[in-house]
PDB file of C-alpha atoms in Angstrom:
ATOM      1  CA  UNK A 203      82.678  41.018  92.872  1.00  0.00           C
ATOM      2  CA  UNK A 204      83.466  37.691  94.449  1.00  0.00           C
ATOM      3  CA  UNK A 205      80.586  35.995  96.306  1.00  0.00           C
ATOM      4  CA  UNK A 206      81.054  34.132  99.618  1.00  0.00           C
ATOM      5  CA  UNK A 207      78.180  31.882 100.982  1.00  0.00           C
ATOM      6  CA  UNK A 208      78.371  31.672 104.667  1.00  0.00           C
ATOM      7  CA  UNK A 209      76.296  28.746 105.827  1.00  0.00           C
ATOM      8  CA  UNK A 210      75.137  28.134 109.535  1.00  0.00           C
ATOM      9  CA  UNK A 211      73.431  25.023 110.869  1.00  0.00           C
ATOM     10  CA  UNK A 212      71.144  23.981 113.517  1.00  0.00           C
ATOM     11  CA  UNK A 213      70.702  26.045 116.749  1.00  0.00           C
ATOM     12  CA  UNK A 214      72.993  28.853 115.507  1.00  0.00           C
ATOM     13  CA  UNK A 215      69.972  30.712 115.184  1.00  0.00           C
ATOM     14  CA  UNK A 216      69.837  30.766 119.102  1.00  0.00           C
ATOM     15  CA  UNK A 217      73.688  32.228 119.203  1.00  0.00           C
ATOM     16  CA  UNK A 218      73.983  34.732 121.980  1.00  0.00           C
ATOM     17  CA  UNK A 219      70.946  33.089 123.875  1.00  0.00           C
ATOM     18  CA  UNK A 220      71.897  29.411 124.067  1.00  0.00           C
ATOM     19  CA  UNK A 221      74.967  28.384 126.409  1.00  0.00           C
ATOM     20  CA  UNK A 222      76.650  31.539 126.407  1.00  0.00           C
ATOM     21  CA  UNK A 223      79.641  30.011 128.466  1.00  0.00           C
ATOM     22  CA  UNK A 224      80.335  28.003 125.343  1.00  0.00           C
ATOM     23  CA  UNK A 225      79.295  30.094 122.607  1.00  0.00           C
ATOM     24  CA  UNK A 226      79.220  33.657 124.167  1.00  0.00           C
ATOM     25  CA  UNK A 227      76.715  36.748 124.139  1.00  0.00           C
ATOM     26  CA  UNK A 228      77.204  37.559 120.135  1.00  0.00           C
ATOM     27  CA  UNK A 229      74.079  36.887 118.160  1.00  0.00           C
ATOM     28  CA  UNK A 230      73.901  35.260 114.719  1.00  0.00           C
ATOM     29  CA  UNK A 231      72.874  38.996 113.584  1.00  0.00           C
ATOM     30  CA  UNK A 232      75.891  40.364 115.062  1.00  0.00           C
ATOM     31  CA  UNK A 233      78.093  37.882 113.221  1.00  0.00           C
ATOM     32  CA  UNK A 234      76.016  38.467 109.695  1.00  0.00           C
ATOM     33  CA  UNK A 235      76.929  42.456 110.054  1.00  0.00           C
ATOM     34  CA  UNK A 236      80.446  41.885 111.157  1.00  0.00           C
ATOM     35  CA  UNK A 237      80.785  39.431 108.058  1.00  0.00           C
ATOM     36  CA  UNK A 238      79.061  41.811 105.529  1.00  0.00           C
ATOM     37  CA  UNK A 239      81.003  45.036 106.678  1.00  0.00           C
ATOM     38  CA  UNK A 240      84.330  42.933 106.616  1.00  0.00           C
ATOM     39  CA  UNK A 241      83.285  41.512 103.013  1.00  0.00           C
ATOM     40  CA  UNK A 242      82.477  45.284 102.110  1.00  0.00           C
ATOM     41  CA  UNK A 243      86.005  46.080 102.934  1.00  0.00           C
ATOM     42  CA  UNK A 244      87.710  43.224 101.415  1.00  0.00           C
ATOM     43  CA  UNK A 245      85.698  43.529  98.177  1.00  0.00           C
ATOM     44  CA  UNK A 246      83.260  40.258  98.830  1.00  0.00           C
ATOM     45  CA  UNK A 247      79.901  39.800  98.162  1.00  0.00           C
ATOM     46  CA  UNK A 248      78.530  38.156 101.483  1.00  0.00           C
ATOM     47  CA  UNK A 249      75.380  35.957 101.464  1.00  0.00           C
ATOM     48  CA  UNK A 250      74.506  34.665 104.763  1.00  0.00           C
ATOM     49  CA  UNK A 251      72.491  31.725 105.544  1.00  0.00           C
ATOM     50  CA  UNK A 252      71.344  29.898 108.702  1.00  0.00           C
ATOM     51  CA  UNK A 253      68.794  26.456 108.616  1.00  0.00           C
ATOM     52  CA  UNK A 254      67.846  24.232 111.436  1.00  0.00           C
ATOM     53  CA  UNK A 255      67.204  21.852 108.338  1.00  0.00           C
ATOM     54  CA  UNK A 256      69.929  19.507 107.014  1.00  0.00           C
ATOM     55  CA  UNK A 257      68.169  19.361 103.408  1.00  0.00           C
ATOM     56  CA  UNK A 258      68.041  23.249 103.153  1.00  0.00           C
ATOM     57  CA  UNK A 259      71.820  23.547 103.808  1.00  0.00           C
ATOM     58  CA  UNK A 260      72.481  20.826 101.039  1.00  0.00           C
ATOM     59  CA  UNK A 261      69.895  23.078  98.758  1.00  0.00           C
ATOM     60  CA  UNK A 262      71.935  25.898  99.633  1.00  0.00           C
ATOM     61  CA  UNK A 263      75.348  24.178  98.956  1.00  0.00           C
ATOM     62  CA  UNK A 264      73.831  23.136  95.487  1.00  0.00           C
ATOM     63  CA  UNK A 265      72.988  26.816  94.482  1.00  0.00           C
ATOM     64  CA  UNK A 266      76.498  27.861  95.857  1.00  0.00           C
ATOM     65  CA  UNK A 267      77.771  25.978  92.825  1.00  0.00           C
ATOM     66  CA  UNK A 268      76.543  28.323  90.674  1.00  0.00           C
ATOM     67  CA  UNK A 269      76.469  31.654  92.617  1.00  0.00           C
ATOM     68  CA  UNK A 270      79.469  31.528  95.031  1.00  0.00           C
ATOM     69  CA  UNK A 271      83.364  31.641  94.728  1.00  0.00           C
ATOM     70  CA  UNK A 272      83.862  30.095  98.194  1.00  0.00           C
ATOM     71  CA  UNK A 273      81.918  28.730 101.278  1.00  0.00           C
ATOM     72  CA  UNK A 274      82.388  29.408 105.341  1.00  0.00           C
ATOM     73  CA  UNK A 275      80.331  26.531 106.970  1.00  0.00           C
ATOM     74  CA  UNK A 276      79.562  26.285 110.496  1.00  0.00           C
ATOM     75  CA  UNK A 277      77.183  23.064 110.394  1.00  0.00           C
ATOM     76  CA  UNK A 278      76.957  23.013 114.187  1.00  0.00           C
ATOM     77  CA  UNK A 279      75.734  19.328 115.496  1.00  0.00           C
ATOM     78  CA  UNK A 280      75.529  18.361 111.578  1.00  0.00           C
ATOM     79  CA  UNK A 281      78.950  18.658 111.523  1.00  0.00           C
ATOM     80  CA  UNK A 282      79.476  15.031 113.452  1.00  0.00           C
ATOM     81  CA  UNK A 283      76.732  13.490 111.618  1.00  0.00           C
ATOM     82  CA  UNK A 284      75.898  14.390 107.877  1.00  0.00           C
ATOM     83  CA  UNK A 285      77.222  12.427 105.014  1.00  0.00           C
ATOM     84  CA  UNK A 286      74.854  14.317 102.871  1.00  0.00           C
ATOM     85  CA  UNK A 287      76.500  17.758 103.654  1.00  0.00           C
ATOM     86  CA  UNK A 288      79.854  16.498 103.070  1.00  0.00           C
ATOM     87  CA  UNK A 289      78.639  15.107  99.719  1.00  0.00           C
ATOM     88  CA  UNK A 290      77.081  18.464  98.915  1.00  0.00           C
ATOM     89  CA  UNK A 291      80.271  19.921  99.652  1.00  0.00           C
ATOM     90  CA  UNK A 292      82.443  17.605  97.438  1.00  0.00           C
ATOM     91  CA  UNK A 293      80.521  18.899  94.449  1.00  0.00           C
ATOM     92  CA  UNK A 294      81.505  22.490  94.976  1.00  0.00           C
ATOM     93  CA  UNK A 295      84.456  23.253  93.050  1.00  0.00           C
ATOM     94  CA  UNK A 296      85.977  26.083  95.236  1.00  0.00           C
ATOM     95  CA  UNK A 297      87.459  26.836  98.420  1.00  0.00           C
ATOM     96  CA  UNK A 298      85.520  25.653 101.583  1.00  0.00           C
ATOM     97  CA  UNK A 299      86.339  26.929 105.341  1.00  0.00           C
ATOM     98  CA  UNK A 300      84.991  25.104 108.259  1.00  0.00           C
ATOM     99  CA  UNK A 301      84.354  27.076 111.311  1.00  0.00           C
ATOM    100  CA  UNK A 302      83.193  26.096 114.961  1.00  0.00           C
ATOM    101  CA  UNK A 303      82.788  28.783 117.532  1.00  0.00           C
ATOM    102  CA  UNK A 304      84.135  26.719 120.421  1.00  0.00           C
ATOM    103  CA  UNK A 305      86.666  24.418 120.204  1.00  0.00           C
ATOM    104  CA  UNK A 306      85.139  21.052 119.429  1.00  0.00           C
ATOM    105  CA  UNK A 307      88.254  19.034 120.485  1.00  0.00           C
ATOM    106  CA  UNK A 308      87.883  20.313 124.131  1.00  0.00           C
ATOM    107  CA  UNK A 309      84.297  18.889 124.207  1.00  0.00           C
ATOM    108  CA  UNK A 310      82.469  15.468 124.158  1.00  0.00           C
ATOM    109  CA  UNK A 311      84.332  12.911 122.389  1.00  0.00           C
ATOM    110  CA  UNK A 312      81.481  12.604 119.577  1.00  0.00           C
ATOM    111  CA  UNK A 313      82.428  16.263 118.554  1.00  0.00           C
ATOM    112  CA  UNK A 314      85.749  15.267 117.818  1.00  0.00           C
ATOM    113  CA  UNK A 315      84.954  13.637 114.428  1.00  0.00           C
ATOM    114  CA  UNK A 316      83.993  16.040 111.418  1.00  0.00           C
ATOM    115  CA  UNK A 317      82.592  14.965 108.313  1.00  0.00           C
ATOM    116  CA  UNK A 318      82.986  18.388 106.835  1.00  0.00           C
ATOM    117  CA  UNK A 319      86.883  18.596 107.326  1.00  0.00           C
ATOM    118  CA  UNK A 320      87.086  15.860 104.751  1.00  0.00           C
ATOM    119  CA  UNK A 321      86.274  18.425 102.120  1.00  0.00           C
ATOM    120  CA  UNK A 322      87.045  21.757 103.924  1.00  0.00           C
ATOM    121  CA  UNK A 323      90.504  23.462 103.200  1.00  0.00           C
ATOM    122  CA  UNK A 324      90.873  24.728 106.302  1.00  0.00           C
ATOM    123  CA  UNK A 325      89.554  24.664 109.766  1.00  0.00           C
ATOM    124  CA  UNK A 326      88.983  27.308 112.440  1.00  0.00           C
ATOM    125  CA  UNK A 327      87.905  26.283 115.648  1.00  0.00           C
ATOM    126  CA  UNK A 328      87.735  27.833 119.370  1.00  0.00           C
ATOM    127  CA  UNK A 329      88.272  31.100 118.495  1.00  0.00           C
ATOM    128  CA  UNK A 330      84.921  32.534 119.108  1.00  0.00           C
ATOM    129  CA  UNK A 331      82.868  34.396 116.199  1.00  0.00           C
ATOM    130  CA  UNK A 332      85.975  36.077 115.066  1.00  0.00           C
ATOM    131  CA  UNK A 333      86.703  32.582 113.527  1.00  0.00           C
ATOM    132  CA  UNK A 334      84.428  33.431 110.608  1.00  0.00           C
ATOM    133  CA  UNK A 335      86.168  36.883 109.947  1.00  0.00           C
ATOM    134  CA  UNK A 336      89.814  35.171 109.856  1.00  0.00           C
ATOM    135  CA  UNK A 337      88.088  33.064 107.024  1.00  0.00           C
ATOM    136  CA  UNK A 338      86.720  35.900 105.017  1.00  0.00           C
ATOM    137  CA  UNK A 339      90.172  37.208 105.593  1.00  0.00           C
ATOM    138  CA  UNK A 340      92.054  34.159 104.173  1.00  0.00           C
ATOM    139  CA  UNK A 341      89.563  33.565 101.409  1.00  0.00           C
ATOM    140  CA  UNK A 342      89.406  37.009  99.839  1.00  0.00           C
ATOM    141  CA  UNK A 343      92.930  36.818  98.286  1.00  0.00           C
ATOM    142  CA  UNK A 344      92.129  33.161  96.914  1.00  0.00           C
ATOM    143  CA  UNK A 345      88.872  34.594  95.169  1.00  0.00           C
ATOM    144  CA  UNK A 346      90.579  37.510  93.726  1.00  0.00           C
ATOM    145  CA  UNK A 347      88.644  40.167  95.755  1.00  0.00           C
ATOM    146  CA  UNK A 348      89.914  43.617  95.239  1.00  0.00           C
ATOM    147  CA  UNK A 349      91.367  44.495  98.720  1.00  0.00           C
ATOM    148  CA  UNK A 350      91.761  46.313 101.031  1.00  0.00           C
ATOM    149  CA  UNK A 351      89.177  49.055 100.505  1.00  0.00           C
ATOM    150  CA  UNK A 352      89.043  52.170 102.612  1.00  0.00           C
TER     151      UNK A 352
END
């Protein structure tokens, strides 16, 4: 069964509590459950990660090089600052989809630039936590998942 790593950056552990007017009331545990359920339906194994530490995210991307068929990444604020995450993603030879819960292009100007976008095959922004599920649906046929499952 193909494996998709779903990586989440700083402060996403506070999803549902932090700035609900921007990010909504869905928690990261809710997102993980939804991704795991949809992954099962699509024939994907989901490995879900969150860290507030850039180096841990880089290490997880390095691990994914040997374990994953695709990555979905919401790097949070590291989107706009981390060349290290970009460099790590550039070593990953499979699809990468960048996800943002909010529309980063409607926010502060410093959020308009993404280093991760330089590597990602696609970017989903502004569709709330549903963006994670859209990314999974897009990736399933690309990684050879046996879909759909009852």
